[in-house]
CSV table of C-alpha atoms and ligand atoms in Angstrom, one decimal:
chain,number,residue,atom,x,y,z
A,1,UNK,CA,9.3,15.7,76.7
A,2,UNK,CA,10.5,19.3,76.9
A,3,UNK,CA,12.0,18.5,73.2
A,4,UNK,CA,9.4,16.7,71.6
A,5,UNK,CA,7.1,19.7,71.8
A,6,UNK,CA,9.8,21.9,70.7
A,7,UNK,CA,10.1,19.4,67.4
A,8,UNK,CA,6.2,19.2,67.2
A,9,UNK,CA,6.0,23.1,67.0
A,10,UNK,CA,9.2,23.6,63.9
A,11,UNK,CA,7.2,20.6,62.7
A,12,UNK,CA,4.1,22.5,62.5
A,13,UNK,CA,5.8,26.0,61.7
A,14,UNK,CA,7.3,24.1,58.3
A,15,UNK,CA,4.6,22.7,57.3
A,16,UNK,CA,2.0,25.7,57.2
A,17,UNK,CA,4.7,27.7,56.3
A,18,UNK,CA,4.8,25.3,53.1
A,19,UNK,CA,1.7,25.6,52.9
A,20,UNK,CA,1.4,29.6,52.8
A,21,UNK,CA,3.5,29.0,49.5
A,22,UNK,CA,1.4,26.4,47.8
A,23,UNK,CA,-0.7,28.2,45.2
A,24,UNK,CA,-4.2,28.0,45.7
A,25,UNK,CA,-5.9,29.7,42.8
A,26,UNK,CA,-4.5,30.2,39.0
A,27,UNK,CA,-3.6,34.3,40.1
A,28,UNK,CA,-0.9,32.8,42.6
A,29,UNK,CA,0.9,30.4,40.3
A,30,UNK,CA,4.5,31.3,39.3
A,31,UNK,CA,5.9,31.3,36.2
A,32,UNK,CA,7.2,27.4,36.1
A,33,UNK,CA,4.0,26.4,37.6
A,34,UNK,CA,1.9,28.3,34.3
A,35,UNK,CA,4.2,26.9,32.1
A,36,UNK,CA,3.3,23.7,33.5
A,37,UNK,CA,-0.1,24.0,33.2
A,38,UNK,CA,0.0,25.7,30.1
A,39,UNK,CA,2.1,22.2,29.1
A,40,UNK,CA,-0.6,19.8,30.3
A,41,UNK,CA,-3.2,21.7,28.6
A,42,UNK,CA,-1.8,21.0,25.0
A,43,UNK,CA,-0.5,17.5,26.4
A,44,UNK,CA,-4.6,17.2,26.8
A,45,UNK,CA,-5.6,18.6,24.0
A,46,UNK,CA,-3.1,16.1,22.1
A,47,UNK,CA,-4.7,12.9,23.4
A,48,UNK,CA,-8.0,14.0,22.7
A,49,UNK,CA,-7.4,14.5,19.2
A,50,UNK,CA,-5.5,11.2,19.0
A,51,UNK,CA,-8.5,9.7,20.4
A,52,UNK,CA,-10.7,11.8,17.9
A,53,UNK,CA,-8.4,10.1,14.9
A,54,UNK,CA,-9.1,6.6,16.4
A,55,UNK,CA,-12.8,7.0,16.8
A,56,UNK,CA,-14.2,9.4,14.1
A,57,UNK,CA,-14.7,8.3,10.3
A,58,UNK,CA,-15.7,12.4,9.5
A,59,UNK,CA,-13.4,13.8,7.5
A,60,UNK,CA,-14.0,17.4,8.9
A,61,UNK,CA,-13.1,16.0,12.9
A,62,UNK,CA,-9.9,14.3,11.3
A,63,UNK,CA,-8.9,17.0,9.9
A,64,UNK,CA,-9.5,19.5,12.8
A,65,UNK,CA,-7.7,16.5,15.5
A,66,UNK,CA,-4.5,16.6,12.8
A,67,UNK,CA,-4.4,20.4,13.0
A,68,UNK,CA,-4.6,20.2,17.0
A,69,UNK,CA,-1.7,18.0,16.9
A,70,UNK,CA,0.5,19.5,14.9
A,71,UNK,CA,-0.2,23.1,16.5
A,72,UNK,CA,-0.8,22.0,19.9
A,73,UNK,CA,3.0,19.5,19.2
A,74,UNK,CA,4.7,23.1,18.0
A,75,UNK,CA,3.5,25.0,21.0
A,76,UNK,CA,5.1,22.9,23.3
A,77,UNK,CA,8.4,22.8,21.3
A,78,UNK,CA,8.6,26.3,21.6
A,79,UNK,CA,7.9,26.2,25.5
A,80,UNK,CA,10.5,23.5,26.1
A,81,UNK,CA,12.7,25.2,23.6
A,82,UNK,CA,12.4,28.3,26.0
A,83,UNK,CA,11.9,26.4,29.0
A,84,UNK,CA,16.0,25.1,28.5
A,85,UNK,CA,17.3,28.5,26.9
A,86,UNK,CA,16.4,29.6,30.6
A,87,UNK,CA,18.1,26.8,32.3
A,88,UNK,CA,14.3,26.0,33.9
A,89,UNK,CA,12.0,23.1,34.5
A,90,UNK,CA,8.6,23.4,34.7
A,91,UNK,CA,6.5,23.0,38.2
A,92,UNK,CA,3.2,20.1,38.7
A,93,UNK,CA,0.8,22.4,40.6
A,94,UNK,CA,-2.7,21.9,42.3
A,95,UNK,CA,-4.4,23.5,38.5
A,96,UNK,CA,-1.9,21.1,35.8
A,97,UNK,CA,-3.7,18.1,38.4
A,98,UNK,CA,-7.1,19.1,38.1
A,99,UNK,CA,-6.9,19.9,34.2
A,100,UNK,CA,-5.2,16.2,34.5
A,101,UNK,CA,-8.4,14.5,36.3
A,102,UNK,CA,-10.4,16.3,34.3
A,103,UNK,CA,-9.1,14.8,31.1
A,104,UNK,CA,-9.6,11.9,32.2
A,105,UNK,CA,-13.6,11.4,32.9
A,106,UNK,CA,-14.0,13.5,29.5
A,107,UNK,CA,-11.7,10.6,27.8
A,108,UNK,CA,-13.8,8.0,29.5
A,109,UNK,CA,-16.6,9.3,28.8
A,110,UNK,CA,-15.9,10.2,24.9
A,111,UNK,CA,-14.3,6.4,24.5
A,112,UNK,CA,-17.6,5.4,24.9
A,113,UNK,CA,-19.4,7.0,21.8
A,114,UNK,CA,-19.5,6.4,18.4
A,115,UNK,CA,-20.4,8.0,14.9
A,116,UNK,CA,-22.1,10.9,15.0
A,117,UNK,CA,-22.9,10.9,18.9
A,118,UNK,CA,-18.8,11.1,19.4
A,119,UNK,CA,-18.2,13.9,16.7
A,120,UNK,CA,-20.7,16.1,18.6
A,121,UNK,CA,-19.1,15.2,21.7
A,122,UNK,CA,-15.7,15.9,20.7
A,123,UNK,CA,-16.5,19.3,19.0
A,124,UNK,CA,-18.1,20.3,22.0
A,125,UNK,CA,-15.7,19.7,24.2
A,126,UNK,CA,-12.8,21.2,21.7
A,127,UNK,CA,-14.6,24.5,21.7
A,128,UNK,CA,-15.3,24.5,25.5
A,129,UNK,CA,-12.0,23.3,26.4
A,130,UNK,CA,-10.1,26.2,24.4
A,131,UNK,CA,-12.8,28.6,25.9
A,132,UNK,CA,-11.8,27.6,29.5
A,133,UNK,CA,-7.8,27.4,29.0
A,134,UNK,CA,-8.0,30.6,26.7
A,135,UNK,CA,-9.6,32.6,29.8
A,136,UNK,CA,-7.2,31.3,32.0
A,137,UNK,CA,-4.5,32.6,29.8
A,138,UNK,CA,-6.1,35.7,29.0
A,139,UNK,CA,-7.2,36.7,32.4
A,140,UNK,CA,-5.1,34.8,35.3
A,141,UNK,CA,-1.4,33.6,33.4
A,142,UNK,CA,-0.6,36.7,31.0
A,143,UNK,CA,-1.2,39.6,33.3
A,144,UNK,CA,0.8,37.2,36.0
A,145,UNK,CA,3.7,36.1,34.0
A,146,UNK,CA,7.3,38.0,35.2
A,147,UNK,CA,9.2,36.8,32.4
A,148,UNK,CA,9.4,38.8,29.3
A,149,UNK,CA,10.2,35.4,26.8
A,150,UNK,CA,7.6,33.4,28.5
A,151,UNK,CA,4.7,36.1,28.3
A,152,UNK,CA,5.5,36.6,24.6
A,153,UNK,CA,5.3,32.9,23.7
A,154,UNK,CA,1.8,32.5,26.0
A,155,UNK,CA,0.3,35.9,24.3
A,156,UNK,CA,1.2,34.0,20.8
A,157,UNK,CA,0.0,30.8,22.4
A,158,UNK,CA,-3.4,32.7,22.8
A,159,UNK,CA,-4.0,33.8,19.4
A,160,UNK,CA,-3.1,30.5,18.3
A,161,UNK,CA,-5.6,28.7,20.6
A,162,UNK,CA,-8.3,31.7,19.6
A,163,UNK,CA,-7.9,30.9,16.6
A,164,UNK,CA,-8.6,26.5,17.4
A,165,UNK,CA,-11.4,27.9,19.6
A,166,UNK,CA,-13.2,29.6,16.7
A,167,UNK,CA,-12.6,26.5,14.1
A,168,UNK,CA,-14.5,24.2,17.2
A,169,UNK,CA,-17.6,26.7,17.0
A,170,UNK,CA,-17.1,26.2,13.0
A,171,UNK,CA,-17.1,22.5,13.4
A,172,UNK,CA,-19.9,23.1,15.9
A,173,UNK,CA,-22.1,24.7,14.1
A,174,UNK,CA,-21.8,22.2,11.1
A,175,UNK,CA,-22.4,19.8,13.2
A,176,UNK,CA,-25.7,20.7,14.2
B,1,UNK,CA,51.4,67.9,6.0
B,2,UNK,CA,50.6,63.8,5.2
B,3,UNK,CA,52.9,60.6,5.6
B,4,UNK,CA,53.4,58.3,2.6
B,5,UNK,CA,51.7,56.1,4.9
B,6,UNK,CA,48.5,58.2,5.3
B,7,UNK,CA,48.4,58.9,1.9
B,8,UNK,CA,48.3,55.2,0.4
B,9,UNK,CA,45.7,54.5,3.1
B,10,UNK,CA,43.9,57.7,1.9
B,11,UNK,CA,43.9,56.5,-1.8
B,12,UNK,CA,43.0,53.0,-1.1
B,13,UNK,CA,39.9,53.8,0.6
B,14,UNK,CA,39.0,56.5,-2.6
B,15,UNK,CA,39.9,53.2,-4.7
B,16,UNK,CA,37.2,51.2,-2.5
B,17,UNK,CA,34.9,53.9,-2.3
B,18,UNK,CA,35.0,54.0,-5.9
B,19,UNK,CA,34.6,49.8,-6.5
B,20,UNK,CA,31.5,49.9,-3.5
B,21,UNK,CA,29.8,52.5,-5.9
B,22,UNK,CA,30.5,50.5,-9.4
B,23,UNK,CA,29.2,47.3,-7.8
B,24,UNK,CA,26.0,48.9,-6.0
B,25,UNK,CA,25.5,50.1,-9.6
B,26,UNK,CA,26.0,46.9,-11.5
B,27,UNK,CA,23.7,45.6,-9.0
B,28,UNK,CA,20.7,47.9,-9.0
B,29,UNK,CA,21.1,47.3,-13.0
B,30,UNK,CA,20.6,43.7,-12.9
B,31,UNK,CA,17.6,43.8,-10.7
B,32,UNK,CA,15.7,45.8,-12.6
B,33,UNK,CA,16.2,43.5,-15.7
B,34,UNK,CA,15.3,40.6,-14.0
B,35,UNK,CA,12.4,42.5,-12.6
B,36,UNK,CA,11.9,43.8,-16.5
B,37,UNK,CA,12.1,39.7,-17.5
B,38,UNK,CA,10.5,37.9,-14.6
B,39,UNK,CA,7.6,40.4,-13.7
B,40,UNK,CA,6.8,42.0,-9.9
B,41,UNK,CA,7.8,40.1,-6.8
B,42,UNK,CA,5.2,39.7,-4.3
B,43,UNK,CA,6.0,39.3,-0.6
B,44,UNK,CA,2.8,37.9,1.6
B,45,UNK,CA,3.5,37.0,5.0
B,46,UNK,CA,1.8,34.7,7.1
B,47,UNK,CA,1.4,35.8,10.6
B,48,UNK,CA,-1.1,35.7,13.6
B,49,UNK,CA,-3.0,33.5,11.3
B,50,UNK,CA,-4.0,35.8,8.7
B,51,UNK,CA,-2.5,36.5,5.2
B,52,UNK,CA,-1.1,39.9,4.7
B,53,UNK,CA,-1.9,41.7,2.7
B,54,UNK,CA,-4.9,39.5,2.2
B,55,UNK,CA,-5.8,40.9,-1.7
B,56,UNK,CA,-2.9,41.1,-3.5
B,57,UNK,CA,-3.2,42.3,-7.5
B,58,UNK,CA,-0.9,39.9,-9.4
B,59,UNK,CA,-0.1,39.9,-13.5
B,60,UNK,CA,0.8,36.5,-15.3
B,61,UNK,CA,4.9,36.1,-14.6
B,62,UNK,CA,5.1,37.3,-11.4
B,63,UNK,CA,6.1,35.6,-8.8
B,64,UNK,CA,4.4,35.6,-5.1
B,65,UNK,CA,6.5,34.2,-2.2
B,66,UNK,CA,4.7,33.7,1.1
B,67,UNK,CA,6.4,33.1,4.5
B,68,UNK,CA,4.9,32.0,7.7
B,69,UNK,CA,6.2,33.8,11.0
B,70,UNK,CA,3.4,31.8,13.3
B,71,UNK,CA,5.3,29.2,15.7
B,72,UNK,CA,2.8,26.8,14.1
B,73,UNK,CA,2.7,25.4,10.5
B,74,UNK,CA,0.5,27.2,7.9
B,75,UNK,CA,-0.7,26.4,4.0
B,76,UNK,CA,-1.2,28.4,1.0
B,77,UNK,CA,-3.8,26.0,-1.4
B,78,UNK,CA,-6.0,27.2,-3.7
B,79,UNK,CA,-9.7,26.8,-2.6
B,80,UNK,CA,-9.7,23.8,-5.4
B,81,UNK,CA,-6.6,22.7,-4.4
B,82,UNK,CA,-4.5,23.4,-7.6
B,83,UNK,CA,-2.0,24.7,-6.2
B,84,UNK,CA,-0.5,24.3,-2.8
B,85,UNK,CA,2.6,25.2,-1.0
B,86,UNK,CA,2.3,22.5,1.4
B,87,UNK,CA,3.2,22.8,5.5
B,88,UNK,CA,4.9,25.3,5.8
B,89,UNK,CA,7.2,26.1,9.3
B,90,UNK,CA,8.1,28.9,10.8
B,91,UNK,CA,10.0,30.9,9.0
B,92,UNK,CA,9.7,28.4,5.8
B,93,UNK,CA,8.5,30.1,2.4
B,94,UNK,CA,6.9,28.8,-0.8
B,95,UNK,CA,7.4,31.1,-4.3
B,96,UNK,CA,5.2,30.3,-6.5
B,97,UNK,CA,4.6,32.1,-10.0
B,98,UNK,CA,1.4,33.9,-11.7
B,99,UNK,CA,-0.2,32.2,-14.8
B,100,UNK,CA,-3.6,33.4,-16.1
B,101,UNK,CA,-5.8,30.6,-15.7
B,102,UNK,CA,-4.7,30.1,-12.2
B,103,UNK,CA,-7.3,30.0,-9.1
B,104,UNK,CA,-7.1,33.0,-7.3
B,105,UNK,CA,-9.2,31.9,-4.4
B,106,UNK,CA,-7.0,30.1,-1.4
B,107,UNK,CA,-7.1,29.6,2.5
B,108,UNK,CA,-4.6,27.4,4.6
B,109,UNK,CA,-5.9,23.9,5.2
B,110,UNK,CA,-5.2,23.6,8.3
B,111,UNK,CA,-6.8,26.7,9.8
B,112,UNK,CA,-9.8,26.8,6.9
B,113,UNK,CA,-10.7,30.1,8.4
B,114,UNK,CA,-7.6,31.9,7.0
B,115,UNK,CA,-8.8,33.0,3.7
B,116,UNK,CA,-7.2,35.2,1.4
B,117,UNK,CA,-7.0,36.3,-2.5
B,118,UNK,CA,-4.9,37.1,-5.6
B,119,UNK,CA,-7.0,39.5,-7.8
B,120,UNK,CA,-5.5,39.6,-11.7
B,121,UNK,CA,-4.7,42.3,-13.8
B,122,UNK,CA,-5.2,41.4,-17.5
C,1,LIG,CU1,-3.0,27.9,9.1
């Protein structure tokens, strides 16, 4: 009885201590876990674009998904690229899940449209989507990161993704 | 009071000095012809996704090379697409040379927001 309790008690102790360390808002994620999330976002942004090529017959949203591809594709062979040079492996976290459940109403929901009703869709989301990740990097990953390499490639991720965020209001605007 | 043997070191490295000089020589001379022949060089570098410098004054026969230093791939096409140096990498470059009827006007197509221009002395 006496040792049951005793278990029961580590049990609990281990478990909240676990817990203690689970990050809980993007400010407490470490380095692995950003590059993670950091990972899925362009992952995201990848399959939206894919769909985007599948659905859209405007040659303006083609263009934009191919460019979203290619730059998103390079981003992320830079990260892994880094990712190995420092003998590291990126960590799932609580914010790589959410962007992930996210992605995957907006899919439904864009997979659903067609013609012009899609291209709207998809523009919008482009330009919020960007907006949202590039504040996260901006304001919760950048001024967190420890690593020297790994801050430099997310500072150039960020002007890279500024600049996708201002071609969406472009595409925006001519979409109107 | 020197060796024999710090002597012929002494001399060789005179003779060296001497053949560095001659080739630096012969080598600043043949650049400047080629630059006499060929026209101007032009370096423009690609990088945070802007061109730099973004106006650059160009004469017919020389030649501009433009190299992109952004992780992701970058264009140089004329606005009516007469020219293009077509995806370029990091750290790739495209040289292209100056005729007078060319378009001066060009932007990457990939990031249409990164415009830029050759202006042409006559
Ligand atoms: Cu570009």
């Amino acid at each position: 009885m006496k040792k049951t309790i005793v278990t029961c008690i580590v049990a609990l102790a281990l478990s909240s201590a676990s817990f203690i360390t689970q990050a809980k808002t993007p400010a407490e994620l470490n380095d692995l876990e950003i590059a993670h999330v950091a990972y899925t976002a362009d992952v995201i942004d990848i399959q939206y674009a894919h769909l985007a090529l599948a659905l859209t017959s405007s040659e303006q949203i083609k263009k934009f998904a191919k460019t979203m591809i290619r730059d998103h594709e390079a981003v992320n062979e830079q990260a892994l690229a880094l990712l190995s040079k420092l003998g590291a492996t990126a960590q799932d976290n609580f914010l790589s899940q959410k962007l992930v459940s996210d992605s995957k109403e907006i899919i439904n929901e864009l997979s659903q449209l067609r013609g012009k009703a899609f291209d709207k869709r998809y523009a919008e989301n482009e330009l919020a989507y960007h907006k949202a990740v590039n504040g996260l990097v901006a304001g919760s990953f950048i001024p967190n990161i420890e690593n020297k390499e790994v801050k430099a490639l997310f500072e150039a991720g960020l002007r890279i993704f500024k600049s996708h965020e201002n071609h969406a209001a472009m595409m925006v605007k001519n979409l109107k | 009071m020197m060796t024999s043997l710090q002597l012929s070191i002494a001399s060789f490295l005179m003779l060296f000095i001497t053949f560095t000089g001659l080739a630096q020589a012969s080598e600043t001379n043949v650049e400047e012809e080629a630059k006499a022949i060929e026209g101007t060089a032009h370096i423009i570098e690609i990088r945070d996704f802007v061109f730099s410098p973004i106006s650059v004054e160009v004469k017919a026969g020389d030649t501009i090379t433009w190299t992109n230093f952004d992780i992701v791939p970058h264009t140089a096409t004329a606005i009516d697409h007469s020219w293009d140096s077509g995806s370029l990498k990091l750290g790739e470059s495209f040289t292209y040379t100056v005729t007078d009827d060319m378009q001066l006007d060009y932007f990457c197509l990939f990031h249409p927001m990164m415009k830029a221009n050759l202006a042409l002395e006559k």
